[in-house]
Amino acid sequence: MTPNLVLIGFMATGKSTIGRRCAAELGFRFRDSDTLIERRTGRSIATLFAEEGEETFRTIEAQAIRDLARGSRVVIATGGGVPLNTSSIAALRRTGVVALLWASVDVLLDRTRYNTRRPLLAGDGDPRARIESLLANREPYYRSAAHITIETSNVSCEGVVERVLEAYRAHVTHHCLPGETHRRSR
Ligand code: S3P
């Protein structure tokens, strides 16, 4: 079975944009956990956070991830908080190669400067400090969830797609013999 390609990483690392392009190259379908959540609830992520709170959002998100992980030949772009849920990551790793998109704090700050739709980055306070603190908390989860890591700072979109596909294919070649199901491995 050909494993899925799962993109994880901090907000604004390009998971959706890169994922859509990778899916086109691989001939896979593209799915995005935030989009699925918005479709299922009929609300935007920001509205969902405001009306139901983060905990309820995380419960809905975990269900969305469980469902997406059951698909095959799919590229899945995940919300930035997904790797904090170990069951979600276990489900994604069972059927897919998990690729971490990484970017420096400067790049993340630049890309989220005009953010309006990400509740965790909205509000008063120093945006750099907010990103640094979230990233410091999350980095160990991101690193341990990932089979492969791709640096995206100062790399063009095409360049990132190329690197992701190359690393994905190399991982599949090394870890999945023809006819074998995808094994959990690093
Ligand atoms: C979140 C990331 C967002 C979205 C929600 C929470 C997070 O997705 O799921 O705002 O906890 O990092 P993106 O990573 O696509 O921005």
Short mmCIF file of C-alpha atoms and ligand atoms in Angstrom, two decimals:
data_model
loop_
_atom_site.label_atom_id
_atom_site.label_comp_id
_atom_site.label_asym_id
_atom_site.label_seq_id
_atom_site.Cartn_x
_atom_site.Cartn_y
_atom_site.Cartn_z
CA MET A 1 0.00 0.00 0.00
CA THR A 2 1.36 3.46 -0.86
CA PRO A 3 1.45 5.52 2.34
CA ASN A 4 -0.29 8.85 2.62
CA LEU A 5 1.74 12.04 2.96
CA VAL A 6 0.94 13.97 6.15
CA LEU A 7 2.14 17.54 6.65
CA ILE A 8 2.58 18.83 10.18
CA GLY A 9 4.15 22.01 11.50
CA PHE A 10 3.59 25.37 13.10
CA MET A 11 0.98 27.80 11.78
CA ALA A 12 2.06 29.47 8.54
CA THR A 13 4.66 26.89 7.55
CA GLY A 14 2.74 26.38 4.28
CA LYS A 15 1.11 23.00 4.99
CA SER A 16 -2.00 23.67 2.89
CA THR A 17 -0.27 25.32 -0.06
CA ILE A 18 2.52 22.75 -0.18
CA GLY A 19 0.11 19.89 0.47
CA ARG A 20 -2.16 20.81 -2.41
CA ARG A 21 0.79 20.93 -4.80
CA CYS A 22 2.29 17.67 -3.52
CA ALA A 23 -1.09 15.98 -3.99
CA ALA A 24 -1.23 17.13 -7.61
CA GLU A 25 2.29 15.78 -8.23
CA LEU A 26 1.59 12.43 -6.57
CA GLY A 27 -1.89 12.01 -8.07
CA PHE A 28 -3.31 11.84 -4.52
CA ARG A 29 -6.38 13.63 -3.15
CA PHE A 30 -5.75 16.61 -0.90
CA ARG A 31 -7.44 16.99 2.50
CA ASP A 32 -7.04 19.68 5.12
CA SER A 33 -8.10 19.09 8.74
CA ASP A 34 -9.13 22.73 9.36
CA THR A 35 -11.28 22.73 6.21
CA LEU A 36 -12.95 19.48 7.25
CA ILE A 37 -13.66 20.90 10.72
CA GLU A 38 -15.13 24.07 9.21
CA ARG A 39 -17.30 22.03 6.88
CA ARG A 40 -18.51 19.72 9.65
CA THR A 41 -19.33 22.49 12.13
CA GLY A 42 -20.46 25.11 9.62
CA ARG A 43 -18.21 27.60 11.44
CA SER A 44 -14.81 29.14 10.85
CA ILE A 45 -11.96 28.02 13.13
CA ALA A 46 -11.90 31.50 14.71
CA THR A 47 -15.66 31.37 15.42
CA LEU A 48 -15.37 27.85 16.78
CA PHE A 49 -12.61 28.92 19.20
CA ALA A 50 -14.62 31.98 20.26
CA GLU A 51 -17.93 30.18 20.74
CA GLU A 52 -16.87 26.74 22.00
CA GLY A 53 -13.34 27.20 23.32
CA GLU A 54 -10.10 25.45 22.46
CA GLU A 55 -10.89 22.20 24.27
CA THR A 56 -14.01 21.53 22.19
CA PHE A 57 -12.09 22.47 19.05
CA ARG A 58 -9.40 19.89 19.95
CA THR A 59 -12.02 17.15 20.41
CA ILE A 60 -13.55 17.90 17.00
CA GLU A 61 -10.05 18.08 15.51
CA ALA A 62 -9.06 14.68 16.93
CA GLN A 63 -12.15 13.10 15.33
CA ALA A 64 -11.40 14.79 11.99
CA ILE A 65 -7.83 13.44 12.09
CA ARG A 66 -9.00 9.90 12.91
CA ASP A 67 -11.28 10.02 9.87
CA LEU A 68 -8.66 11.52 7.55
CA ALA A 69 -6.06 8.95 8.62
CA ARG A 70 -8.35 6.18 7.33
CA GLY A 71 -8.09 7.48 3.76
CA SER A 72 -5.58 6.16 1.27
CA ARG A 73 -3.58 7.91 -1.44
CA VAL A 74 -4.20 11.22 0.24
CA VAL A 75 -2.09 14.20 1.25
CA ILE A 76 -3.27 15.51 4.63
CA ALA A 77 -2.49 19.04 5.83
CA THR A 78 -2.97 19.20 9.59
CA GLY A 79 -3.64 22.11 11.96
CA GLY A 80 -0.56 23.28 13.89
CA GLY A 81 -1.76 21.80 17.18
CA VAL A 82 -2.39 18.24 15.93
CA PRO A 83 1.03 16.80 16.98
CA LEU A 84 0.23 17.55 20.64
CA ASN A 85 -2.31 14.73 20.52
CA THR A 86 -0.36 11.47 20.60
CA SER A 87 -3.33 9.32 19.48
CA SER A 88 -3.83 11.54 16.44
CA ILE A 89 -0.17 11.23 15.53
CA ALA A 90 -0.21 7.45 16.06
CA ALA A 91 -3.19 7.17 13.67
CA LEU A 92 -1.52 9.37 11.05
CA ARG A 93 1.78 7.48 11.29
CA ARG A 94 0.03 4.12 10.82
CA THR A 95 -1.07 5.03 7.29
CA GLY A 96 1.26 7.83 6.28
CA VAL A 97 4.69 9.36 6.14
CA VAL A 98 4.68 12.37 8.45
CA ALA A 99 6.62 15.37 7.13
CA LEU A 100 7.42 18.31 9.40
CA LEU A 101 7.60 21.71 7.69
CA TRP A 102 9.96 23.90 9.68
CA ALA A 103 10.49 27.68 9.55
CA SER A 104 12.45 30.15 11.66
CA VAL A 105 10.69 32.48 14.11
CA ASP A 106 11.56 35.46 11.86
CA VAL A 107 9.89 33.81 8.88
CA LEU A 108 6.84 32.79 10.92
CA LEU A 109 6.54 36.31 12.30
CA ASP A 110 6.69 37.75 8.81
CA ARG A 111 4.13 35.31 7.41
CA THR A 112 1.63 35.88 10.23
CA ARG A 113 2.02 39.64 10.48
CA TYR A 114 -1.44 40.31 9.06
CA ASN A 115 -3.02 37.26 10.67
CA THR A 116 -6.71 37.52 11.40
CA ARG A 117 -7.88 33.92 11.22
CA ARG A 118 -5.58 32.23 13.73
CA PRO A 119 -7.01 32.64 17.23
CA LEU A 120 -3.82 31.50 18.99
CA LEU A 121 -1.85 34.33 17.38
CA ALA A 122 -4.52 37.00 17.70
CA GLY A 123 -4.85 39.46 20.55
CA ASP A 124 -2.57 41.88 22.30
CA GLY A 125 0.96 41.22 23.39
CA ASP A 126 4.24 40.76 21.62
CA PRO A 127 3.68 38.50 18.58
CA ARG A 128 7.31 37.33 18.56
CA ALA A 129 7.12 36.28 22.21
CA ARG A 130 3.87 34.44 21.51
CA ILE A 131 5.34 32.50 18.58
CA GLU A 132 8.56 31.74 20.48
CA SER A 133 6.71 30.42 23.48
CA LEU A 134 4.26 28.26 21.48
CA LEU A 135 7.09 26.94 19.34
CA ALA A 136 9.29 26.10 22.33
CA ASN A 137 6.43 24.10 23.86
CA ARG A 138 5.63 22.32 20.64
CA GLU A 139 9.01 21.60 19.15
CA PRO A 140 9.55 18.28 20.97
CA TYR A 141 6.10 17.07 19.82
CA TYR A 142 6.76 18.13 16.24
CA ARG A 143 10.18 16.47 16.16
CA SER A 144 9.04 13.18 17.63
CA ALA A 145 5.94 13.00 15.40
CA ALA A 146 7.89 13.45 12.16
CA HIS A 147 9.44 10.80 9.92
CA ILE A 148 11.07 13.54 7.85
CA THR A 149 11.77 17.27 8.37
CA ILE A 150 11.89 19.92 5.67
CA GLU A 151 13.34 23.40 6.24
CA THR A 152 11.18 25.99 4.47
CA SER A 153 12.75 29.31 5.52
CA ASN A 154 13.94 31.19 2.45
CA VAL A 155 12.98 28.33 0.13
CA SER A 156 10.51 28.93 -2.71
CA CYS A 157 7.22 27.11 -2.73
CA GLU A 158 8.39 24.97 -5.67
CA GLY A 159 11.61 24.24 -3.79
CA VAL A 160 9.73 23.06 -0.71
CA VAL A 161 7.43 20.84 -2.80
CA GLU A 162 10.49 19.29 -4.45
CA ARG A 163 12.18 18.64 -1.11
CA VAL A 164 9.07 17.16 0.46
CA LEU A 165 8.45 14.80 -2.46
CA GLU A 166 12.09 13.74 -2.59
CA ALA A 167 12.16 12.96 1.14
CA TYR A 168 8.76 11.23 1.00
CA ARG A 169 9.85 9.01 -1.91
CA ALA A 170 13.17 8.19 -0.24
CA HIS A 171 11.36 7.27 2.97
CA VAL A 172 8.89 5.05 1.11
CA THR A 173 11.71 3.33 -0.78
CA HIS A 174 13.68 2.63 2.39
CA HIS A 175 10.82 1.59 4.63
CA CYS A 176 8.19 -0.03 2.43
CA LEU A 177 9.13 -2.96 0.25
CA PRO A 178 6.81 -3.56 -2.71
CA GLY A 179 3.57 -5.19 -1.59
CA GLU A 180 4.28 -4.46 2.05
CA THR A 181 2.09 -2.21 4.16
CA HIS A 182 3.63 0.91 5.59
CA ARG A 183 5.51 0.12 8.78
CA ARG A 184 5.89 2.50 11.67
CA SER A 185 9.46 3.62 11.52
CA ARG A 186 11.69 6.66 11.68
C1 S3P B 1 -3.74 25.90 15.35
C2 S3P B 1 -3.44 26.00 14.02
C3 S3P B 1 -4.44 26.34 13.00
C4 S3P B 1 -5.84 25.91 13.47
C5 S3P B 1 -6.12 26.50 14.80
C6 S3P B 1 -5.13 26.04 15.88
C7 S3P B 1 -2.65 25.59 16.31
O1 S3P B 1 -4.14 25.70 11.76
O2 S3P B 1 -5.96 24.53 13.50
O3 S3P B 1 -6.11 27.90 14.67
O4 S3P B 1 -2.95 25.17 17.45
O5 S3P B 1 -1.47 25.73 15.93
P1 S3P B 1 -2.89 26.15 10.83
O6 S3P B 1 -1.66 25.47 11.37
O7 S3P B 1 -3.28 25.63 9.49
O8 S3P B 1 -2.80 27.63 10.89
#
